[in-house]
Amino acid sequence: MSRRTVARRVATGAGALACLALAVTLALLAIDVSRSDEALASGDVRFRRAPDAPAIWDFDDLLPAAAGRRALGIEDDLAFREALRRLRLGRLEDPIISDPELAIRRNEAQARLEEIVTSDADDSTRSRAAGLLGVIGLSRFVYETEERDALLAATVASLRLAIELDPGNVEAKYNLELAYQRGRGLELTEGSGGANPSPGGSGSKGAGAGQPGSGY
């Protein structure tokens, strides 16, 4: 048998193995797709019922090193859901922070949302994250007594970014108008030397301020 024939057979065998490996990978990826869809759907139901439950959206990957999650692009969805869960556990609708644990949860949520906004996630996900940062800013008007101008500016910037990323983000548009109203109230209050304006978190719209599970 000539060397050329041997080389041809080796190349053919290697190609067959490569095709087999690709077929196995695609099969595993298809299973991961099904598992991820089921995990997200069932996890959303659990989130609405008990947002403090552990490992709400976890599922076992068949592909190593979470390759399936990266290929499917669901890591951003999971990151957003985890940020939303911490925001819900922080009870953003409560006007006063009476439990230090609430402040911790809110800070965790804010940090995760900021990471999403600056990540390479799709514009829709980044828009929702920026919008929720605006909701957090509005809620902080309840208990912040200093640097309110800076807080208002950061809140407006987050909401404008949310709209820039997704012009169809209706909640961000509503909350931006609410922020402008709070700003006008702040100017009137400072001009008259009166007390702080009414809580800024009331009336805001968003997943962290609405019903559990909203905002996906």
Coordinates of N, CA and C in Angstrom, one line a residue:
M1 N 0.9 -1.2 0.0 CA 0.0 0.0 0.0 C 0.9 1.2 0.0
S2 N 0.6 2.1 -0.9 CA 1.5 3.3 -1.0 C 1.2 4.3 0.1
R3 N 2.2 5.2 0.3 CA 2.0 6.2 1.3 C 0.9 7.1 1.0
R4 N 0.7 7.4 -0.2 CA -0.4 8.3 -0.6 C -1.8 7.7 -0.2
T5 N -1.9 6.4 -0.4 CA -3.2 5.7 -0.1 C -3.4 5.7 1.4
V6 N -2.3 5.4 2.2 CA -2.4 5.4 3.6 C -2.8 6.8 4.1
A7 N -2.2 7.9 3.6 CA -2.5 9.2 4.0 C -3.9 9.6 3.7
R8 N -4.4 9.1 2.5 CA -5.8 9.4 2.2 C -6.8 8.7 3.1
R9 N -6.5 7.5 3.5 CA -7.4 6.8 4.4 C -7.3 7.4 5.8
V10 N -6.2 7.8 6.2 CA -6.1 8.5 7.5 C -6.9 9.8 7.5
A11 N -6.7 10.5 6.4 CA -7.5 11.8 6.3 C -9.0 11.5 6.3
T12 N -9.4 10.5 5.6 CA -10.8 10.1 5.5 C -11.3 9.7 6.9
G13 N -10.5 8.9 7.6 CA -10.9 8.5 9.0 C -11.0 9.7 9.9
A14 N -10.1 10.6 9.8 CA -10.1 11.8 10.7 C -11.3 12.7 10.4
G15 N -11.6 12.8 9.1 CA -12.8 13.6 8.7 C -14.1 12.9 9.3
A16 N -14.2 11.6 9.2 CA -15.3 10.9 9.7 C -15.5 11.1 11.2
L17 N -14.4 11.1 11.9 CA -14.4 11.3 13.4 C -14.8 12.7 13.7
A18 N -14.3 13.7 12.9 CA -14.7 15.1 13.1 C -16.2 15.3 12.9
C19 N -16.7 14.6 11.9 CA -18.2 14.7 11.6 C -19.0 14.1 12.7
L20 N -18.5 13.0 13.3 CA -19.2 12.3 14.4 C -19.2 13.2 15.6
A21 N -18.0 13.8 15.9 CA -17.9 14.7 17.0 C -18.9 15.9 16.9
L22 N -18.9 16.4 15.7 CA -19.8 17.5 15.5 C -21.3 17.1 15.6
A23 N -21.6 15.9 15.2 CA -23.0 15.4 15.3 C -23.4 15.2 16.8
V24 N -22.4 14.7 17.5 CA -22.7 14.5 19.0 C -22.9 15.9 19.7
T25 N -22.0 16.8 19.3 CA -22.1 18.2 19.9 C -23.4 18.8 19.6
L26 N -23.9 18.7 18.4 CA -25.1 19.3 18.0 C -26.3 18.6 18.7
A27 N -26.2 17.3 18.9 CA -27.2 16.6 19.6 C -27.3 17.0 21.0
L28 N -26.1 17.2 21.7 CA -26.1 17.6 23.1 C -26.6 19.1 23.2
L29 N -26.3 19.9 22.2 CA -26.7 21.3 22.2 C -28.3 21.3 22.1
A30 N -28.8 20.5 21.2 CA -30.3 20.4 21.1 C -30.9 20.1 22.4
I31 N -30.3 19.1 23.1 CA -30.9 18.7 24.5 C -30.8 19.9 25.4
D32 N -29.6 20.6 25.4 CA -29.4 21.8 26.3 C -30.4 22.9 26.0
V33 N -30.8 23.0 24.7 CA -31.8 24.0 24.3 C -33.1 23.7 25.0
S34 N -33.5 22.4 24.9 CA -34.8 22.0 25.5 C -34.7 22.1 27.0
R35 N -33.6 21.8 27.6 CA -33.5 21.9 29.1 C -33.5 23.4 29.5
S36 N -32.9 24.2 28.8 CA -32.8 25.6 29.1 C -34.2 26.3 29.0
D37 N -34.9 25.9 28.0 CA -36.3 26.5 27.8 C -37.2 26.1 29.0
E38 N -37.1 24.8 29.3 CA -37.9 24.3 30.4 C -37.5 24.9 31.7
A39 N -36.2 25.1 31.9 CA -35.7 25.6 33.2 C -36.1 27.1 33.4
L40 N -36.0 27.8 32.3 CA -36.4 29.2 32.4 C -37.9 29.4 32.6
A41 N -38.7 28.6 31.9 CA -40.2 28.7 32.1 C -40.6 28.2 33.5
S42 N -40.1 27.1 33.9 CA -40.5 26.6 35.3 C -39.9 27.5 36.3
G43 N -38.7 28.0 36.1 CA -38.0 28.9 37.0 C -38.8 30.2 37.2
D44 N -39.4 30.7 36.1 CA -40.2 32.0 36.2 C -41.4 31.7 37.1
V45 N -42.0 30.5 37.0 CA -43.1 30.2 37.8 C -42.7 30.2 39.3
R46 N -41.6 29.5 39.5 CA -41.1 29.4 40.9 C -40.8 30.8 41.5
F47 N -40.2 31.7 40.6 CA -39.9 33.0 41.0 C -41.1 33.8 41.5
R48 N -42.2 33.7 40.8 CA -43.4 34.4 41.1 C -44.0 33.9 42.5
R49 N -43.8 32.6 42.7 CA -44.3 32.0 43.9 C -43.4 32.2 45.1
A50 N -42.1 32.1 44.9 CA -41.2 32.2 46.0 C -39.8 32.7 45.5
P51 N -39.7 34.0 45.4 CA -38.4 34.6 44.9 C -37.2 34.3 45.7
D52 N -37.4 33.9 46.9 CA -36.2 33.6 47.8 C -35.8 32.1 47.7
A53 N -36.4 31.3 46.9 CA -36.0 29.9 46.7 C -34.7 29.8 46.1
P54 N -33.8 28.8 46.5 CA -32.5 28.7 45.9 C -32.5 28.1 44.5
A55 N -31.5 28.4 43.7 CA -31.3 27.8 42.4 C -32.6 27.7 41.5
I56 N -33.3 28.9 41.4 CA -34.6 28.9 40.7 C -34.4 28.5 39.2
W57 N -33.4 29.0 38.6 CA -33.3 28.7 37.1 C -32.2 27.8 36.8
D58 N -31.6 27.0 37.7 CA -30.5 26.1 37.4 C -31.0 24.9 36.6
F59 N -30.1 24.5 35.8 CA -30.3 23.2 35.1 C -28.9 22.6 34.7
D60 N -28.8 21.3 34.5 CA -27.6 20.6 34.3 C -27.2 20.7 32.8
D61 N -26.0 21.2 32.5 CA -25.5 21.3 31.1 C -25.0 20.0 30.7
L62 N -25.2 19.6 29.5 CA -24.6 18.4 28.9 C -23.2 18.7 28.3
L63 N -23.1 19.9 27.7 CA -21.9 20.3 27.1 C -21.0 20.9 28.2
P64 N -19.7 20.6 28.2 CA -18.8 21.1 29.2 C -18.6 22.6 29.3
A65 N -18.2 23.1 30.5 CA -17.9 24.5 30.7 C -19.0 25.4 30.3
A66 N -20.2 25.0 30.4 CA -21.3 25.9 30.1 C -21.3 26.3 28.6
A67 N -20.7 25.5 27.8 CA -20.6 25.9 26.4 C -21.9 26.1 25.7
G68 N -22.9 25.2 26.1 CA -24.2 25.3 25.6 C -24.9 26.6 25.9
R69 N -24.7 27.1 27.2 CA -25.3 28.4 27.6 C -24.7 29.5 26.8
R70 N -23.4 29.5 26.5 CA -22.8 30.6 25.8 C -23.3 30.5 24.3
A71 N -23.4 29.3 23.8 CA -23.8 29.2 22.4 C -25.3 29.6 22.2
L72 N -26.1 29.3 23.2 CA -27.5 29.7 23.2 C -27.7 31.1 23.5
G73 N -26.8 31.8 24.1 CA -26.9 33.2 24.5 C -27.9 33.4 25.7
I74 N -28.0 32.4 26.6 CA -28.9 32.5 27.7 C -28.3 33.0 29.0
E75 N -26.9 33.1 29.0 CA -26.3 33.6 30.2 C -26.7 35.0 30.5
D76 N -27.0 35.8 29.5 CA -27.5 37.2 29.8 C -28.9 37.2 30.4
D77 N -29.7 36.3 29.9 CA -31.1 36.1 30.4 C -31.0 35.7 31.9
L78 N -30.1 34.7 32.2 CA -30.0 34.3 33.6 C -29.5 35.4 34.5
A79 N -28.5 36.1 34.0 CA -27.9 37.2 34.8 C -29.0 38.3 35.1
F80 N -29.8 38.6 34.1 CA -30.9 39.6 34.3 C -31.9 39.0 35.3
R81 N -32.3 37.8 35.2 CA -33.2 37.2 36.1 C -32.7 37.2 37.6
E82 N -31.4 36.9 37.7 CA -30.8 36.9 39.1 C -30.8 38.3 39.6
A83 N -30.5 39.3 38.8 CA -30.6 40.7 39.3 C -32.0 41.1 39.7
L84 N -32.9 40.7 38.9 CA -34.3 41.0 39.2 C -34.8 40.3 40.5
R85 N -34.3 39.1 40.7 CA -34.6 38.4 41.9 C -34.1 39.1 43.1
R86 N -32.9 39.6 43.1 CA -32.4 40.3 44.2 C -33.1 41.6 44.4
L87 N -33.5 42.2 43.3 CA -34.3 43.5 43.5 C -35.7 43.2 44.1
R88 N -36.3 42.1 43.8 CA -37.5 41.7 44.4 C -37.3 41.4 45.9
L89 N -36.2 40.7 46.2 CA -36.0 40.4 47.6 C -35.6 41.7 48.4
G90 N -35.1 42.7 47.7 CA -34.9 44.0 48.4 C -36.1 44.8 48.6
R91 N -37.3 44.3 48.2 CA -38.5 45.0 48.4 C -38.5 46.5 48.1
L92 N -38.2 46.8 46.9 CA -38.0 48.1 46.4 C -39.3 49.0 46.7
E93 N -40.4 48.3 46.8 CA -41.7 49.1 47.0 C -41.8 49.6 48.5
D94 N -41.0 49.1 49.4 CA -41.0 49.5 50.8 C -40.4 50.9 50.9
P95 N -41.1 51.9 51.4 CA -40.5 53.3 51.4 C -39.3 53.4 52.4
I96 N -39.3 52.6 53.4 CA -38.2 52.8 54.4 C -37.5 51.4 54.5
I97 N -36.1 51.5 54.6 CA -35.3 50.3 54.8 C -35.2 50.0 56.3
S98 N -36.0 49.1 56.8 CA -35.9 48.8 58.2 C -35.0 47.6 58.5
D99 N -34.7 46.8 57.5 CA -33.8 45.7 57.6 C -32.6 45.8 56.8
P100 N -31.4 45.7 57.4 CA -30.1 45.8 56.7 C -30.0 44.8 55.5
E101 N -30.7 43.7 55.6 CA -30.7 42.7 54.6 C -31.3 43.3 53.3
L102 N -32.3 44.1 53.4 CA -32.9 44.7 52.2 C -31.9 45.6 51.5
A103 N -31.2 46.4 52.2 CA -30.1 47.3 51.6 C -29.1 46.4 50.9
I104 N -28.7 45.3 51.5 CA -27.7 44.4 50.8 C -28.3 43.9 49.5
R105 N -29.5 43.4 49.5 CA -30.2 42.9 48.3 C -30.3 44.0 47.2
R106 N -30.6 45.2 47.6 CA -30.8 46.2 46.6 C -29.4 46.6 46.0
N107 N -28.4 46.6 46.9 CA -27.0 46.9 46.4 C -26.6 45.8 45.4
E108 N -26.9 44.5 45.8 CA -26.5 43.4 44.9 C -27.2 43.5 43.6
A109 N -28.5 43.9 43.6 CA -29.2 44.0 42.4 C -28.7 45.1 41.5
Q110 N -28.3 46.3 42.1 CA -27.8 47.4 41.4 C -26.5 47.0 40.8
A111 N -25.6 46.4 41.5 CA -24.3 46.0 40.9 C -24.5 45.0 39.7
R112 N -25.4 44.1 39.9 CA -25.6 43.1 38.8 C -26.2 43.8 37.5
L113 N -27.1 44.8 37.8 CA -27.7 45.5 36.7 C -26.7 46.4 36.0
E114 N -25.8 47.0 36.7 CA -24.7 47.8 36.1 C -23.8 47.0 35.3
E115 N -23.5 45.7 35.7 CA -22.7 44.8 34.9 C -23.4 44.5 33.6
I116 N -24.7 44.3 33.6 CA -25.4 43.9 32.4 C -25.4 45.1 31.4
V117 N -25.6 46.3 32.0 CA -25.7 47.5 31.1 C -24.4 47.7 30.3
T118 N -23.2 47.4 31.0 CA -21.9 47.6 30.4 C -21.4 46.3 29.7
S119 N -22.2 45.2 29.6 CA -21.8 44.0 29.0 C -22.1 44.0 27.5
D120 N -21.8 42.9 26.9 CA -22.1 42.8 25.4 C -23.4 42.1 25.2
A121 N -24.3 42.1 26.2 CA -25.7 41.6 26.0 C -26.4 42.3 24.9
D122 N -27.5 41.7 24.5 CA -28.3 42.4 23.4 C -28.9 43.7 24.0
D123 N -29.3 44.6 23.1 CA -29.8 45.9 23.5 C -31.0 45.8 24.3
S124 N -31.9 44.9 24.0 CA -33.1 44.8 24.8 C -32.9 44.5 26.2
T125 N -32.0 43.5 26.5 CA -31.6 43.2 27.9 C -30.9 44.3 28.6
R126 N -30.0 45.0 27.9 CA -29.3 46.1 28.5 C -30.3 47.3 28.8
S127 N -31.3 47.4 27.9 CA -32.3 48.5 28.1 C -33.1 48.2 29.3
R128 N -33.5 46.9 29.5 CA -34.3 46.6 30.7 C -33.5 46.8 32.0
A129 N -32.2 46.4 31.9 CA -31.3 46.6 33.1 C -31.2 48.1 33.4
A130 N -30.9 48.9 32.4 CA -30.8 50.4 32.6 C -32.1 51.0 33.1
G131 N -33.2 50.5 32.6 CA -34.5 51.0 33.1 C -34.7 50.6 34.6
L132 N -34.3 49.5 35.0 CA -34.4 49.1 36.4 C -33.4 49.9 37.3
L133 N -32.3 50.3 36.8 CA -31.4 51.2 37.5 C -32.1 52.5 37.7
G134 N -32.9 53.0 36.7 CA -33.7 54.2 36.9 C -34.7 54.0 38.0
V135 N -35.4 52.8 38.1 CA -36.4 52.6 39.1 C -35.7 52.6 40.5
I136 N -34.5 52.0 40.6 CA -33.8 52.1 41.9 C -33.5 53.5 42.3
G137 N -33.1 54.3 41.3 CA -32.8 55.7 41.6 C -34.0 56.5 42.0
L138 N -35.2 56.2 41.4 CA -36.4 56.8 41.9 C -36.8 56.5 43.3
S139 N -36.6 55.2 43.6 CA -36.9 54.7 45.0 C -36.0 55.4 46.0
R140 N -34.8 55.7 45.6 CA -33.8 56.2 46.6 C -34.2 57.6 47.1
F141 N -35.1 58.3 46.3 CA -35.6 59.6 46.7 C -36.3 59.5 48.1
V142 N -36.7 58.3 48.5 CA -37.4 58.2 49.7 C -36.5 58.4 50.9
Y143 N -35.3 58.0 50.8 CA -34.5 58.0 52.0 C -33.2 58.8 51.8
E144 N -32.9 59.2 50.6 CA -31.7 60.0 50.4 C -31.9 61.5 50.8
T145 N -31.1 62.1 51.5 CA -31.3 63.5 51.9 C -30.1 64.4 51.4
E146 N -29.1 63.8 50.9 CA -28.0 64.5 50.4 C -27.7 64.1 48.9
E147 N -27.0 65.0 48.2 CA -26.6 64.8 46.8 C -27.8 64.3 46.0
R148 N -29.0 65.0 46.2 CA -30.2 64.6 45.4 C -30.1 65.0 44.0
D149 N -29.4 66.1 43.7 CA -29.2 66.5 42.3 C -28.4 65.4 41.5
A150 N -27.3 64.9 42.2 CA -26.5 63.9 41.5 C -27.3 62.6 41.3
L151 N -28.1 62.3 42.3 CA -29.0 61.1 42.2 C -30.0 61.2 41.1
L152 N -30.6 62.4 40.9 CA -31.5 62.7 39.9 C -30.8 62.6 38.5
A153 N -29.6 63.1 38.4 CA -28.9 63.1 37.1 C -28.6 61.7 36.7
A154 N -28.2 60.9 37.7 CA -27.8 59.5 37.4 C -29.1 58.7 37.0
T155 N -30.2 59.0 37.7 CA -31.4 58.3 37.3 C -31.9 58.6 35.9
V156 N -31.9 59.9 35.6 CA -32.3 60.4 34.3 C -31.4 59.7 33.2
A157 N -30.1 59.7 33.5 CA -29.1 59.1 32.5 C -29.4 57.7 32.3
S158 N -29.7 56.9 33.3 CA -30.0 55.5 33.2 C -31.3 55.3 32.3
L159 N -32.3 56.1 32.6 CA -33.6 56.0 31.8 C -33.4 56.4 30.4
R160 N -32.6 57.4 30.2 CA -32.4 57.9 28.8 C -31.6 56.8 28.0
L161 N -30.7 56.2 28.7 CA -29.9 55.1 28.0 C -30.9 53.9 27.7
A162 N -31.8 53.6 28.6 CA -32.7 52.5 28.4 C -33.5 52.8 27.1
I163 N -34.0 54.0 27.0 CA -34.8 54.4 25.8 C -33.9 54.4 24.5
E164 N -32.7 54.8 24.7 CA -31.8 54.8 23.5 C -31.5 53.4 23.0
L165 N -31.3 52.5 23.9 CA -31.1 51.1 23.6 C -32.3 50.4 23.0
D166 N -33.5 50.8 23.5 CA -34.8 50.2 23.0 C -35.8 51.3 23.0
P167 N -36.0 52.0 21.9 CA -37.0 53.1 21.8 C -38.4 52.6 22.2
G168 N -38.7 51.3 22.2 CA -40.0 50.8 22.6 C -40.2 50.5 24.0
N169 N -39.2 50.9 24.9 CA -39.3 50.6 26.3 C -40.2 51.6 26.9
V170 N -41.5 51.3 27.0 CA -42.5 52.2 27.5 C -42.3 52.5 28.9
E171 N -41.9 51.5 29.7 CA -41.8 51.7 31.2 C -40.7 52.8 31.4
A172 N -39.6 52.7 30.7 CA -38.5 53.7 30.8 C -39.0 55.1 30.5
K173 N -39.8 55.2 29.4 CA -40.3 56.5 29.1 C -41.2 57.1 30.2
Y174 N -42.0 56.2 30.7 CA -42.9 56.7 31.8 C -42.1 57.1 33.0
N175 N -41.1 56.3 33.4 CA -40.3 56.6 34.6 C -39.4 57.8 34.3
L176 N -39.0 58.1 33.1 CA -38.2 59.3 32.8 C -39.0 60.5 33.0
E177 N -40.3 60.5 32.6 CA -41.2 61.6 32.9 C -41.4 61.8 34.4
L178 N -41.5 60.7 35.1 CA -41.6 60.7 36.5 C -40.4 61.4 37.2
A179 N -39.2 61.0 36.6 CA -38.0 61.6 37.2 C -37.9 63.1 36.9
Y180 N -38.4 63.5 35.7 CA -38.4 65.0 35.5 C -39.4 65.7 36.4
Q181 N -40.5 65.0 36.7 CA -41.4 65.6 37.7 C -40.8 65.7 39.1
R182 N -40.0 64.7 39.5 CA -39.3 64.8 40.8 C -38.3 65.9 40.7
G183 N -37.7 66.1 39.6 CA -36.7 67.1 39.5 C -37.3 68.5 39.6
R184 N -38.5 68.7 39.0 CA -39.2 70.0 39.1 C -39.6 70.2 40.6
G185 N -40.1 69.1 41.2 CA -40.4 69.2 42.6 C -39.3 69.6 43.5
L186 N -38.1 69.0 43.2 CA -36.9 69.3 43.9 C -36.5 70.7 43.8
E187 N -36.6 71.3 42.6 CA -36.2 72.7 42.3 C -37.2 73.6 43.1
L188 N -38.5 73.3 43.1 CA -39.4 74.1 43.9 C -39.1 74.0 45.4
T189 N -38.8 72.8 45.9 CA -38.5 72.7 47.3 C -37.3 73.4 47.7
E190 N -36.2 73.3 46.9 CA -35.0 74.0 47.2 C -35.2 75.5 47.1
G191 N -36.0 75.9 46.2 CA -36.2 77.4 46.0 C -37.0 78.0 47.2
S192 N -37.9 77.1 47.8 CA -38.7 77.6 48.9 C -38.1 77.3 50.2
G193 N -37.0 76.5 50.2 CA -36.4 76.2 51.5 C -37.2 75.2 52.3
G194 N -38.1 74.4 51.7 CA -38.9 73.5 52.5 C -38.3 72.2 52.7
A195 N -39.1 71.2 53.0 CA -38.6 69.9 53.3 C -38.4 69.2 52.0
N196 N -37.9 67.9 52.1 CA -37.7 67.1 50.9 C -39.0 66.8 50.2
P197 N -38.9 66.7 48.9 CA -40.1 66.3 48.1 C -40.6 65.0 48.5
S198 N -41.8 64.7 48.0 CA -42.4 63.4 48.3 C -41.6 62.2 47.8
P199 N -41.7 61.0 48.3 CA -40.9 59.9 47.9 C -40.9 59.7 46.4
G200 N -39.7 59.5 45.8 CA -39.7 59.4 44.3 C -40.0 58.0 43.8
G201 N -39.9 57.0 44.7 CA -40.2 55.7 44.2 C -41.6 55.4 43.9
S202 N -42.5 56.1 44.5 CA -44.0 55.8 44.4 C -44.4 56.2 42.9
G203 N -45.1 55.3 42.3 CA -45.7 55.5 41.0 C -44.8 55.0 39.9
S204 N -43.5 54.6 40.2 CA -42.6 54.2 39.2 C -43.1 52.8 38.6
K205 N -42.7 52.6 37.4 CA -43.1 51.3 36.7 C -41.8 50.5 36.5
G206 N -41.9 49.2 36.6 CA -40.7 48.4 36.3 C -40.9 47.0 37.0
A207 N -40.0 46.1 36.6 CA -40.1 44.8 37.2 C -39.8 44.8 38.7
G208 N -39.0 45.7 39.2 CA -38.7 45.7 40.6 C -39.7 46.4 41.4
A209 N -40.6 47.2 40.7 CA -41.6 47.9 41.4 C -43.0 47.4 41.2
G210 N -43.1 46.5 40.3 CA -44.4 45.9 39.9 C -44.7 44.6 40.6
Q211 N -45.5 43.8 39.9 CA -45.8 42.4 40.4 C -44.7 41.5 40.2
P212 N -44.5 40.5 41.1 CA -43.4 39.5 40.9 C -43.5 38.9 39.5
G213 N -42.3 38.8 38.9 CA -42.2 38.1 37.6 C -42.4 39.0 36.4
S214 N -42.8 40.3 36.6 CA -43.0 41.2 35.5 C -41.7 41.7 35.0
G215 N -41.6 42.2 33.8 CA -40.4 42.8 33.3 C -39.5 41.9 32.5
Y216 N -39.9 40.7 32.2 CA -39.1 39.8 31.4 C -39.2 40.2 29.9

